[in-house]
Amino acid sequence: MYPTSSQHESVSQRRESPERSRRKKLRWDLAALIDLEAYQAADENEDRQKLKQRDRAFYLAESFNSAVDRGVVLRRWVESRREENREKNSGQISSSTGELTEEIWRKVRRWGGYGCILLGGLYTWGALNVTGRQVNVTLFWTVAVCLPLFLTVLGTLSLLNRKGRRGGGVIAPLLRDFALKKAQEAARLLRQRISSENAQRAEELHGLVRRYLAGHEGVLRVYTIHLGYSLSLGFAMGIVLAIVLFRLVSYQDYGWQTHTGWLTAERMHDIVEDVARPWSWIDGFGDGHGFPNLEQTEATRIYRNQPLLQPQPTASEAWSAFLLGSALGYVFFPRLFLFLIAGIRVRRIVSMEDFSKYDALWRRMTVATVEIAPPSPEEEVELPAGKQIRSVTEAEPPGISATESLLLLPSDNERLPDMERLRAGLIQEHSLDFGASEILPSLPSARRDLITQLAGREIHRIVLVQEVFQVPTDSLLKLLKAFRSEIRGVFLHIVLLGSGEIDENYRTAWNARLRSLGDARLLWHELVIPQENTTANLSGGGEA
Amino acid sequence: MKIPAFVVAGQPNDGKTTVVSTLTEDDQMKISPIPGSTRMCRGYSMRVDGLDKVIIYDTPGFQNTGAVLEWTREHSREFVNPAQAFIDQPEHREEFPDDCEVLRPIAEGAAVIMVVNPALPVMQDNRYQAEIFRLCGATRVGLLNMRAGAQPQYLDDWTDLLKKEMNTWQKFDACEAVFTDRVELLKVFATATPEWKEQMDEVIVLLEASWRERLAQVAEGATRRLRSIVRYRTTETVSSDGESELLKQRLEKRVCDEVRKIEEDFRSEICRIFRHSQNHWQGGAELDVDIFSADVWELFGMSKNGLIIASALTGAGAGALIDVATGGTSLGLAALIGGAIGGVSAFMAAGSAVQMELPELRLGPLRIPRKKIGGQSVKAGIQRRSKLPGILLDRMVAYAEDAASWAHGRRGTEPTLSAERRNRSFCNELEQSPHQSEAGKLQALVELWYRTRESSVFIAGDQQQAIQESERWLTDRIERRLRERTMGKG
């Protein structure tokens, strides 16, 4: 469930705070995803009750809108866990697992990029730096432009086609299985050589990676692709920089050669012109500047075993510009474009990540904590308990006649046996005969009247019939006290009437409460009169 | 009163505390079979995220019904709030403390839940109480506490009284009530108190969500523990060949103890989730038996002999197919061999749930057990294809079901839930499921766990994903089962 309206109010007051606007900016990235997984793994063996308290408290404190997306909440949760861990570690470890992974990843990309720039530069420099003859443009173009372009296209096509090939193929699964098997073997050997504690830690870490790999294969793939494009962009940049640098600090003649009679200077110029179309429209990069014109093309044709051509500075500059344009147009910019696309894709796929599998965490946060709070001891109202007084019982003197004895029946007496059966039972089992009977009213005022009336009569014994399941309440005890105070010497007999075997619990309740009166002239008896049977049975009795 | 509040009233020993205990999931309340043992007025607050949402008061009941009624009849027209006026009389607080306690929440606007016992006749006091509540202007809900085993011989009389005197009434067995019954009762309270309907409906929704969360927690806990059991492995190094037998016994004991410990740990969690204190609740008798005892295997799975026969028959069946394929030229030999293989493998698997992994020489695909194992590591874990995971899962689910269905007001009686245990075994249900692949899915998951314990460091991504998906399936399946048992199929 979602927070209550009062909680929403308190949040709306904070809505525009800088802290809140900072939170809005939180986005998913690899680090956050790994941390989400890592914190989940850390919570696995924690006490569920504590987790519930923590996560629910977080959710309420954040007071998300009821329509909030699960990803937004989880992202904020990751951030809150990071902050919590930072506080716990008091600044000793500033990065979480995810942040550390992201940092490593970034460094690999950066230094790998620099390495690739250097590699591309050296590769191009090596191809340009020929002594004693012209640079073969066709050859250079093939290795420095065509090959990288081909690799870019091939890589992109294979990625686009990846979905179709998934699960198929022969070599890739074999290689993967082989690598996995070897990795397992190596891990086993490693485990035997390191301490069990370290082995345990290593297994935990690998478990985390494994878990992450299983859950976020898509994300990891785009991250890897992005890394690949970063490196290849670096390589392309190296090529471009080497050409520019070579133009600035060195001089080299360029030429082209062929064995085929078909490739005449005109045809070569046509091809070059077509290739140079992406930049030939730019002012100053047209025919003869951005690429060689027909004369320049013709003048730079190389024939094997022919004397070297005279230096052609303008033609070489045009060829150099053509090579630079090709490297930029066909290598650098396509790779830059793919790099940017991959960057967008990384963001997109990360933001589209499916968080449905974090159901347990989501429930802990969103389902309200429902608990029943028992009253605190000071809230409890303890009522005065009956006194436990045990007094000496006074035996009833013999010779109380029936006329001195009164039977009191409860007002709701429709279930009682008829008077004859009751009398027979009382006489047979308890020798309690009576000369008159009265109905005991249930309201106190009528009772008071009855007691006043009885006080003026010559009564030595009152037999009060009660159904045994009617647990003695305070009002009955008050009645008995009133009898005692108004008719002092009277013997009070309470007959607990039952129709079957009397429940021990009722007996205990009656005994406890009647004894609490501490009345020496109060006696109580059990009388069982079965509903169908006319025979009365005695089950037991008690005395105060 | 802003928060919905209900005061549970009635004659002593009509089960007021039992009702409150079940409604509030508090098995720590003193429920004594001796009537009139509640001597305190307690308010139980149902809190949602720390905020009081509903309060239920348990009271000792009226002790001076006649006196209270007389006063109320006389003064009900003089006061807007007769209950408050009664309490305000200083002599009343002195003379009728119990009655003042019952009336106090009513004076503050609480609705009355009048608990009655249809096994006992309607007494004058009951009528008086109903009249007091009416004169006090309280919303009244009659609750027929249908106690299991007690004959409700006065049901009609009570129904007549409740129809006349109460705003609404409901039957409720506080000792047998499961979650749905409790929710149904709260819905009745909500209907009876239109001014609180919205708040009560909100509480009901929250309660249901919270219950579902608890079931999900149970299911997740069961899956997690089953995985730990299957993946569990213990290792010890043998110093000399002579002690190998002792070592085996030691390892076997360790594995068994681990299984017991995990099961015990699960049970503690269940008790905490369903708020049962160990002293007050008891699971089915068969669940108290040690998991490795033969009785448990008979009850949940299959006897050793049964297992061997079944496996032998399966093997023979498969062999017979080969015999048929060969046109009988194999003279039934394939069936014989198949049966023998099935029987022997089942005999070995059924012999012990624990599997020893002795050191071996590896020559490519060949694995040759070492004869001398001194100085080598011996591993032990759960037997592959053992019935133990299934039995453990059944026991965990059964225990959770019992705990979820055990009303908190119930005390010390033998559970009636255990009788059909065999029929409602979770694994049996999977086998009989219309989705035929369900039993196979569980087997596949156990097998995956088993296989990945052997190479716990590197697991292929797709395999790991398969494990995660299957674990999620199992968790959902257990949760569904528990939901059906406690919340109904809807």
PDB file of N, CA and C in Angstrom, chain A residues 172-238:
ATOM      1  N   ALA A 172      30.968 -20.989 -31.652  1.00  0.00           N
ATOM      2  CA  ALA A 172      30.842 -20.143 -30.451  1.00  0.00           C
ATOM      3  C   ALA A 172      30.454 -20.946 -29.205  1.00  0.00           C
ATOM      4  N   PRO A 173      29.403 -21.780 -29.295  1.00  0.00           N
ATOM      5  CA  PRO A 173      29.071 -22.564 -28.092  1.00  0.00           C
ATOM      6  C   PRO A 173      30.205 -23.487 -27.655  1.00  0.00           C
ATOM      7  N   LEU A 174      30.887 -24.061 -28.645  1.00  0.00           N
ATOM      8  CA  LEU A 174      31.998 -24.963 -28.308  1.00  0.00           C
ATOM      9  C   LEU A 174      33.092 -24.202 -27.565  1.00  0.00           C
ATOM     10  N   LEU A 175      33.400 -23.013 -28.133  1.00  0.00           N
ATOM     11  CA  LEU A 175      34.426 -22.178 -27.489  1.00  0.00           C
ATOM     12  C   LEU A 175      34.009 -21.773 -26.082  1.00  0.00           C
ATOM     13  N   ARG A 176      32.741 -21.422 -25.983  1.00  0.00           N
ATOM     14  CA  ARG A 176      32.230 -20.972 -24.689  1.00  0.00           C
ATOM     15  C   ARG A 176      32.310 -22.124 -23.670  1.00  0.00           C
ATOM     16  N   ASP A 177      31.866 -23.296 -24.104  1.00  0.00           N
ATOM     17  CA  ASP A 177      31.889 -24.458 -23.209  1.00  0.00           C
ATOM     18  C   ASP A 177      33.304 -24.790 -22.787  1.00  0.00           C
ATOM     19  N   PHE A 178      34.193 -24.693 -23.772  1.00  0.00           N
ATOM     20  CA  PHE A 178      35.594 -25.008 -23.500  1.00  0.00           C
ATOM     21  C   PHE A 178      36.147 -24.020 -22.455  1.00  0.00           C
ATOM     22  N   ALA A 179      35.845 -22.740 -22.701  1.00  0.00           N
ATOM     23  CA  ALA A 179      36.338 -21.704 -21.782  1.00  0.00           C
ATOM     24  C   ALA A 179      35.763 -21.891 -20.393  1.00  0.00           C
ATOM     25  N   LEU A 180      34.490 -22.231 -20.361  1.00  0.00           N
ATOM     26  CA  LEU A 180      33.819 -22.433 -19.069  1.00  0.00           C
ATOM     27  C   LEU A 180      34.431 -23.599 -18.308  1.00  0.00           C
ATOM     28  N   LYS A 181      34.673 -24.649 -19.052  1.00  0.00           N
ATOM     29  CA  LYS A 181      35.232 -25.854 -18.449  1.00  0.00           C
ATOM     30  C   LYS A 181      36.626 -25.559 -17.883  1.00  0.00           C
ATOM     31  N   LYS A 182      37.391 -24.839 -18.679  1.00  0.00           N
ATOM     32  CA  LYS A 182      38.753 -24.519 -18.239  1.00  0.00           C
ATOM     33  C   LYS A 182      38.714 -23.586 -17.028  1.00  0.00           C
ATOM     34  N   ALA A 183      37.772 -22.663 -17.075  1.00  0.00           N
ATOM     35  CA  ALA A 183      37.651 -21.730 -15.947  1.00  0.00           C
ATOM     36  C   ALA A 183      37.271 -22.478 -14.679  1.00  0.00           C
ATOM     37  N   GLN A 184      36.370 -23.438 -14.827  1.00  0.00           N
ATOM     38  CA  GLN A 184      35.956 -24.236 -13.674  1.00  0.00           C
ATOM     39  C   GLN A 184      37.131 -25.034 -13.119  1.00  0.00           C
ATOM     40  N   GLU A 185      37.890 -25.586 -14.051  1.00  0.00           N
ATOM     41  CA  GLU A 185      39.064 -26.382 -13.670  1.00  0.00           C
ATOM     42  C   GLU A 185      40.064 -25.503 -12.920  1.00  0.00           C
ATOM     43  N   ALA A 186      40.292 -24.321 -13.483  1.00  0.00           N
ATOM     44  CA  ALA A 186      41.248 -23.398 -12.856  1.00  0.00           C
ATOM     45  C   ALA A 186      40.763 -22.980 -11.480  1.00  0.00           C
ATOM     46  N   ALA A 187      39.468 -22.725 -11.389  1.00  0.00           N
ATOM     47  CA  ALA A 187      38.907 -22.306 -10.107  1.00  0.00           C
ATOM     48  C   ALA A 187      39.065 -23.411  -9.069  1.00  0.00           C
ATOM     49  N   ARG A 188      38.865 -24.643  -9.521  1.00  0.00           N
ATOM     50  CA  ARG A 188      38.980 -25.787  -8.604  1.00  0.00           C
ATOM     51  C   ARG A 188      40.411 -25.900  -8.082  1.00  0.00           C
ATOM     52  N   LEU A 189      41.349 -25.767  -9.006  1.00  0.00           N
ATOM     53  CA  LEU A 189      42.765 -25.847  -8.613  1.00  0.00           C
ATOM     54  C   LEU A 189      43.127 -24.696  -7.667  1.00  0.00           C
ATOM     55  N   LEU A 190      42.570 -23.517  -8.002  1.00  0.00           N
ATOM     56  CA  LEU A 190      42.856 -22.346  -7.174  1.00  0.00           C
ATOM     57  C   LEU A 190      42.300 -22.527  -5.767  1.00  0.00           C
ATOM     58  N   ARG A 191      41.116 -23.084  -5.727  1.00  0.00           N
ATOM     59  CA  ARG A 191      40.466 -23.303  -4.429  1.00  0.00           C
ATOM     60  C   ARG A 191      41.286 -24.200  -3.533  1.00  0.00           C
ATOM     61  N   GLN A 192      41.916 -25.186  -4.163  1.00  0.00           N
ATOM     62  CA  GLN A 192      42.723 -26.127  -3.383  1.00  0.00           C
ATOM     63  C   GLN A 192      43.967 -25.442  -2.820  1.00  0.00           C
ATOM     64  N   ARG A 193      44.375 -24.368  -3.459  1.00  0.00           N
ATOM     65  CA  ARG A 193      45.622 -23.740  -3.050  1.00  0.00           C
ATOM     66  C   ARG A 193      45.434 -22.548  -2.105  1.00  0.00           C
ATOM     67  N   ILE A 194      44.260 -22.025  -2.062  1.00  0.00           N
ATOM     68  CA  ILE A 194      44.074 -20.868  -1.175  1.00  0.00           C
ATOM     69  C   ILE A 194      43.310 -21.298   0.078  1.00  0.00           C
ATOM     70  N   SER A 195      43.346 -20.461   1.089  1.00  0.00           N
ATOM     71  CA  SER A 195      42.689 -20.804   2.350  1.00  0.00           C
ATOM     72  C   SER A 195      41.178 -20.888   2.137  1.00  0.00           C
ATOM     73  N   SER A 196      40.538 -21.676   2.984  1.00  0.00           N
ATOM     74  CA  SER A 196      39.102 -21.885   2.793  1.00  0.00           C
ATOM     75  C   SER A 196      38.334 -20.567   2.951  1.00  0.00           C
ATOM     76  N   GLU A 197      38.888 -19.681   3.806  1.00  0.00           N
ATOM     77  CA  GLU A 197      38.212 -18.395   4.015  1.00  0.00           C
ATOM     78  C   GLU A 197      38.244 -17.562   2.733  1.00  0.00           C
ATOM     79  N   ASN A 198      39.416 -17.529   2.125  1.00  0.00           N
ATOM     80  CA  ASN A 198      39.538 -16.782   0.874  1.00  0.00           C
ATOM     81  C   ASN A 198      38.713 -17.419  -0.229  1.00  0.00           C
ATOM     82  N   ALA A 199      38.717 -18.758  -0.220  1.00  0.00           N
ATOM     83  CA  ALA A 199      37.925 -19.468  -1.228  1.00  0.00           C
ATOM     84  C   ALA A 199      36.452 -19.104  -1.086  1.00  0.00           C
ATOM     85  N   GLN A 200      36.035 -19.008   0.167  1.00  0.00           N
ATOM     86  CA  GLN A 200      34.642 -18.648   0.442  1.00  0.00           C
ATOM     87  C   GLN A 200      34.332 -17.250  -0.109  1.00  0.00           C
ATOM     88  N   ARG A 201      35.255 -16.306   0.156  1.00  0.00           N
ATOM     89  CA  ARG A 201      35.064 -14.930  -0.314  1.00  0.00           C
ATOM     90  C   ARG A 201      35.016 -14.874  -1.838  1.00  0.00           C
ATOM     91  N   ALA A 202      35.964 -15.624  -2.433  1.00  0.00           N
ATOM     92  CA  ALA A 202      36.024 -15.632  -3.902  1.00  0.00           C
ATOM     93  C   ALA A 202      34.727 -16.184  -4.467  1.00  0.00           C
ATOM     94  N   GLU A 203      34.213 -17.216  -3.802  1.00  0.00           N
ATOM     95  CA  GLU A 203      32.967 -17.812  -4.291  1.00  0.00           C
ATOM     96  C   GLU A 203      31.813 -16.832  -4.175  1.00  0.00           C
ATOM     97  N   GLU A 204      31.817 -16.075  -3.090  1.00  0.00           N
ATOM     98  CA  GLU A 204      30.749 -15.088  -2.896  1.00  0.00           C
ATOM     99  C   GLU A 204      30.786 -14.037  -4.002  1.00  0.00           C
ATOM    100  N   LEU A 205      32.003 -13.568  -4.287  1.00  0.00           N
ATOM    101  CA  LEU A 205      32.175 -12.543  -5.313  1.00  0.00           C
ATOM    102  C   LEU A 205      31.743 -13.074  -6.675  1.00  0.00           C
ATOM    103  N   HIS A 206      32.164 -14.323  -6.936  1.00  0.00           N
ATOM    104  CA  HIS A 206      31.794 -14.918  -8.221  1.00  0.00           C
ATOM    105  C   HIS A 206      30.297 -15.156  -8.306  1.00  0.00           C
ATOM    106  N   GLY A 207      29.749 -15.499  -7.162  1.00  0.00           N
ATOM    107  CA  GLY A 207      28.301 -15.701  -7.115  1.00  0.00           C
ATOM    108  C   GLY A 207      27.593 -14.431  -7.522  1.00  0.00           C
ATOM    109  N   LEU A 208      28.113 -13.314  -7.046  1.00  0.00           N
ATOM    110  CA  LEU A 208      27.515 -12.019  -7.346  1.00  0.00           C
ATOM    111  C   LEU A 208      27.606 -11.713  -8.838  1.00  0.00           C
ATOM    112  N   VAL A 209      28.791 -11.952  -9.370  1.00  0.00           N
ATOM    113  CA  VAL A 209      29.002 -11.706 -10.805  1.00  0.00           C
ATOM    114  C   VAL A 209      28.074 -12.591 -11.622  1.00  0.00           C
ATOM    115  N   ARG A 210      28.022 -13.865 -11.192  1.00  0.00           N
ATOM    116  CA  ARG A 210      27.182 -14.840 -11.872  1.00  0.00           C
ATOM    117  C   ARG A 210      25.724 -14.404 -11.882  1.00  0.00           C
ATOM    118  N   ARG A 211      25.312 -13.980 -10.711  1.00  0.00           N
ATOM    119  CA  ARG A 211      23.936 -13.551 -10.540  1.00  0.00           C
ATOM    120  C   ARG A 211      23.656 -12.344 -11.426  1.00  0.00           C
ATOM    121  N   TYR A 212      24.636 -11.435 -11.454  1.00  0.00           N
ATOM    122  CA  TYR A 212      24.464 -10.246 -12.254  1.00  0.00           C
ATOM    123  C   TYR A 212      24.407 -10.587 -13.731  1.00  0.00           C
ATOM    124  N   LEU A 213      25.351 -11.473 -14.141  1.00  0.00           N
ATOM    125  CA  LEU A 213      25.399 -11.866 -15.559  1.00  0.00           C
ATOM    126  C   LEU A 213      24.078 -12.469 -15.995  1.00  0.00           C
ATOM    127  N   ALA A 214      23.515 -13.284 -15.102  1.00  0.00           N
ATOM    128  CA  ALA A 214      22.276 -13.969 -15.457  1.00  0.00           C
ATOM    129  C   ALA A 214      21.132 -12.982 -15.611  1.00  0.00           C
ATOM    130  N   GLY A 215      21.117 -11.991 -14.774  1.00  0.00           N
ATOM    131  CA  GLY A 215      19.975 -11.087 -14.756  1.00  0.00           C
ATOM    132  C   GLY A 215      20.077  -9.924 -15.722  1.00  0.00           C
ATOM    133  N   HIS A 216      21.281  -9.558 -16.087  1.00  0.00           N
ATOM    134  CA  HIS A 216      21.426  -8.336 -16.874  1.00  0.00           C
ATOM    135  C   HIS A 216      22.294  -8.552 -18.108  1.00  0.00           C
ATOM    136  N   GLU A 217      22.069  -9.635 -18.762  1.00  0.00           N
ATOM    137  CA  GLU A 217      22.892  -9.963 -19.926  1.00  0.00           C
ATOM    138  C   GLU A 217      22.838  -8.855 -20.975  1.00  0.00           C
ATOM    139  N   GLY A 218      21.641  -8.328 -21.201  1.00  0.00           N
ATOM    140  CA  GLY A 218      21.438  -7.291 -22.212  1.00  0.00           C
ATOM    141  C   GLY A 218      22.249  -6.052 -21.910  1.00  0.00           C
ATOM    142  N   VAL A 219      22.210  -5.632 -20.658  1.00  0.00           N
ATOM    143  CA  VAL A 219      22.927  -4.420 -20.257  1.00  0.00           C
ATOM    144  C   VAL A 219      24.424  -4.615 -20.449  1.00  0.00           C
ATOM    145  N   LEU A 220      24.881  -5.767 -20.013  1.00  0.00           N
ATOM    146  CA  LEU A 220      26.317  -6.031 -20.104  1.00  0.00           C
ATOM    147  C   LEU A 220      26.770  -6.055 -21.565  1.00  0.00           C
ATOM    148  N   ARG A 221      25.895  -6.564 -22.423  1.00  0.00           N
ATOM    149  CA  ARG A 221      26.244  -6.642 -23.848  1.00  0.00           C
ATOM    150  C   ARG A 221      26.411  -5.237 -24.438  1.00  0.00           C
ATOM    151  N   VAL A 222      25.450  -4.354 -24.143  1.00  0.00           N
ATOM    152  CA  VAL A 222      25.569  -3.005 -24.727  1.00  0.00           C
ATOM    153  C   VAL A 222      26.760  -2.256 -24.131  1.00  0.00           C
ATOM    154  N   TYR A 223      27.046  -2.542 -22.876  1.00  0.00           N
ATOM    155  CA  TYR A 223      28.233  -1.913 -22.276  1.00  0.00           C
ATOM    156  C   TYR A 223      29.499  -2.394 -22.990  1.00  0.00           C
ATOM    157  N   THR A 224      29.538  -3.679 -23.295  1.00  0.00           N
ATOM    158  CA  THR A 224      30.711  -4.235 -23.989  1.00  0.00           C
ATOM    159  C   THR A 224      30.811  -3.640 -25.385  1.00  0.00           C
ATOM    160  N   ILE A 225      29.674  -3.513 -26.057  1.00  0.00           N
ATOM    161  CA  ILE A 225      29.669  -2.934 -27.409  1.00  0.00           C
ATOM    162  C   ILE A 225      30.151  -1.484 -27.344  1.00  0.00           C
ATOM    163  N   HIS A 226      29.679  -0.778 -26.350  1.00  0.00           N
ATOM    164  CA  HIS A 226      30.074   0.617 -26.197  1.00  0.00           C
ATOM    165  C   HIS A 226      31.584   0.716 -25.988  1.00  0.00           C
ATOM    166  N   LEU A 227      32.089  -0.210 -25.184  1.00  0.00           N
ATOM    167  CA  LEU A 227      33.538  -0.236 -24.952  1.00  0.00           C
ATOM    168  C   LEU A 227      34.271  -0.509 -26.273  1.00  0.00           C
ATOM    169  N   GLY A 228      33.754  -1.469 -27.047  1.00  0.00           N
ATOM    170  CA  GLY A 228      34.353  -1.811 -28.347  1.00  0.00           C
ATOM    171  C   GLY A 228      34.395  -0.605 -29.269  1.00  0.00           C
ATOM    172  N   TYR A 229      33.276   0.134 -29.316  1.00  0.00           N
ATOM    173  CA  TYR A 229      33.222   1.311 -30.180  1.00  0.00           C
ATOM    174  C   TYR A 229      34.155   2.412 -29.685  1.00  0.00           C
ATOM    175  N   SER A 230      34.315   2.508 -28.372  1.00  0.00           N
ATOM    176  CA  SER A 230      35.237   3.512 -27.816  1.00  0.00           C
ATOM    177  C   SER A 230      36.649   3.222 -28.310  1.00  0.00           C
ATOM    178  N   LEU A 231      37.019   1.950 -28.216  1.00  0.00           N
ATOM    179  CA  LEU A 231      38.376   1.571 -28.610  1.00  0.00           C
ATOM    180  C   LEU A 231      38.587   1.771 -30.112  1.00  0.00           C
ATOM    181  N   SER A 232      37.564   1.375 -30.881  1.00  0.00           N
ATOM    182  CA  SER A 232      37.734   1.513 -32.344  1.00  0.00           C
ATOM    183  C   SER A 232      37.717   2.982 -32.755  1.00  0.00           C
ATOM    184  N   LEU A 233      36.994   3.805 -32.009  1.00  0.00           N
ATOM    185  CA  LEU A 233      37.008   5.243 -32.282  1.00  0.00           C
ATOM    186  C   LEU A 233      38.411   5.804 -32.002  1.00  0.00           C
ATOM    187  N   GLY A 234      38.996   5.298 -30.933  1.00  0.00           N
ATOM    188  CA  GLY A 234      40.373   5.709 -30.592  1.00  0.00           C
ATOM    189  C   GLY A 234      41.332   5.363 -31.722  1.00  0.00           C
ATOM    190  N   PHE A 235      41.165   4.182 -32.264  1.00  0.00           N
ATOM    191  CA  PHE A 235      42.015   3.730 -33.367  1.00  0.00           C
ATOM    192  C   PHE A 235      41.847   4.661 -34.582  1.00  0.00           C
ATOM    193  N   ALA A 236      40.577   4.979 -34.892  1.00  0.00           N
ATOM    194  CA  ALA A 236      40.290   5.864 -36.028  1.00  0.00           C
ATOM    195  C   ALA A 236      40.901   7.246 -35.790  1.00  0.00           C
ATOM    196  N   MET A 237      40.803   7.688 -34.541  1.00  0.00           N
ATOM    197  CA  MET A 237      41.367   8.984 -34.203  1.00  0.00           C
ATOM    198  C   MET A 237      42.884   8.972 -34.407  1.00  0.00           C
ATOM    199  N   GLY A 238      43.501   7.870 -34.057  1.00  0.00           N
ATOM    200  CA  GLY A 238      44.934   7.686 -34.249  1.00  0.00           C
ATOM    201  C   GLY A 238      45.306   7.821 -35.714  1.00  0.00           C
TER     202      GLY A 238
END
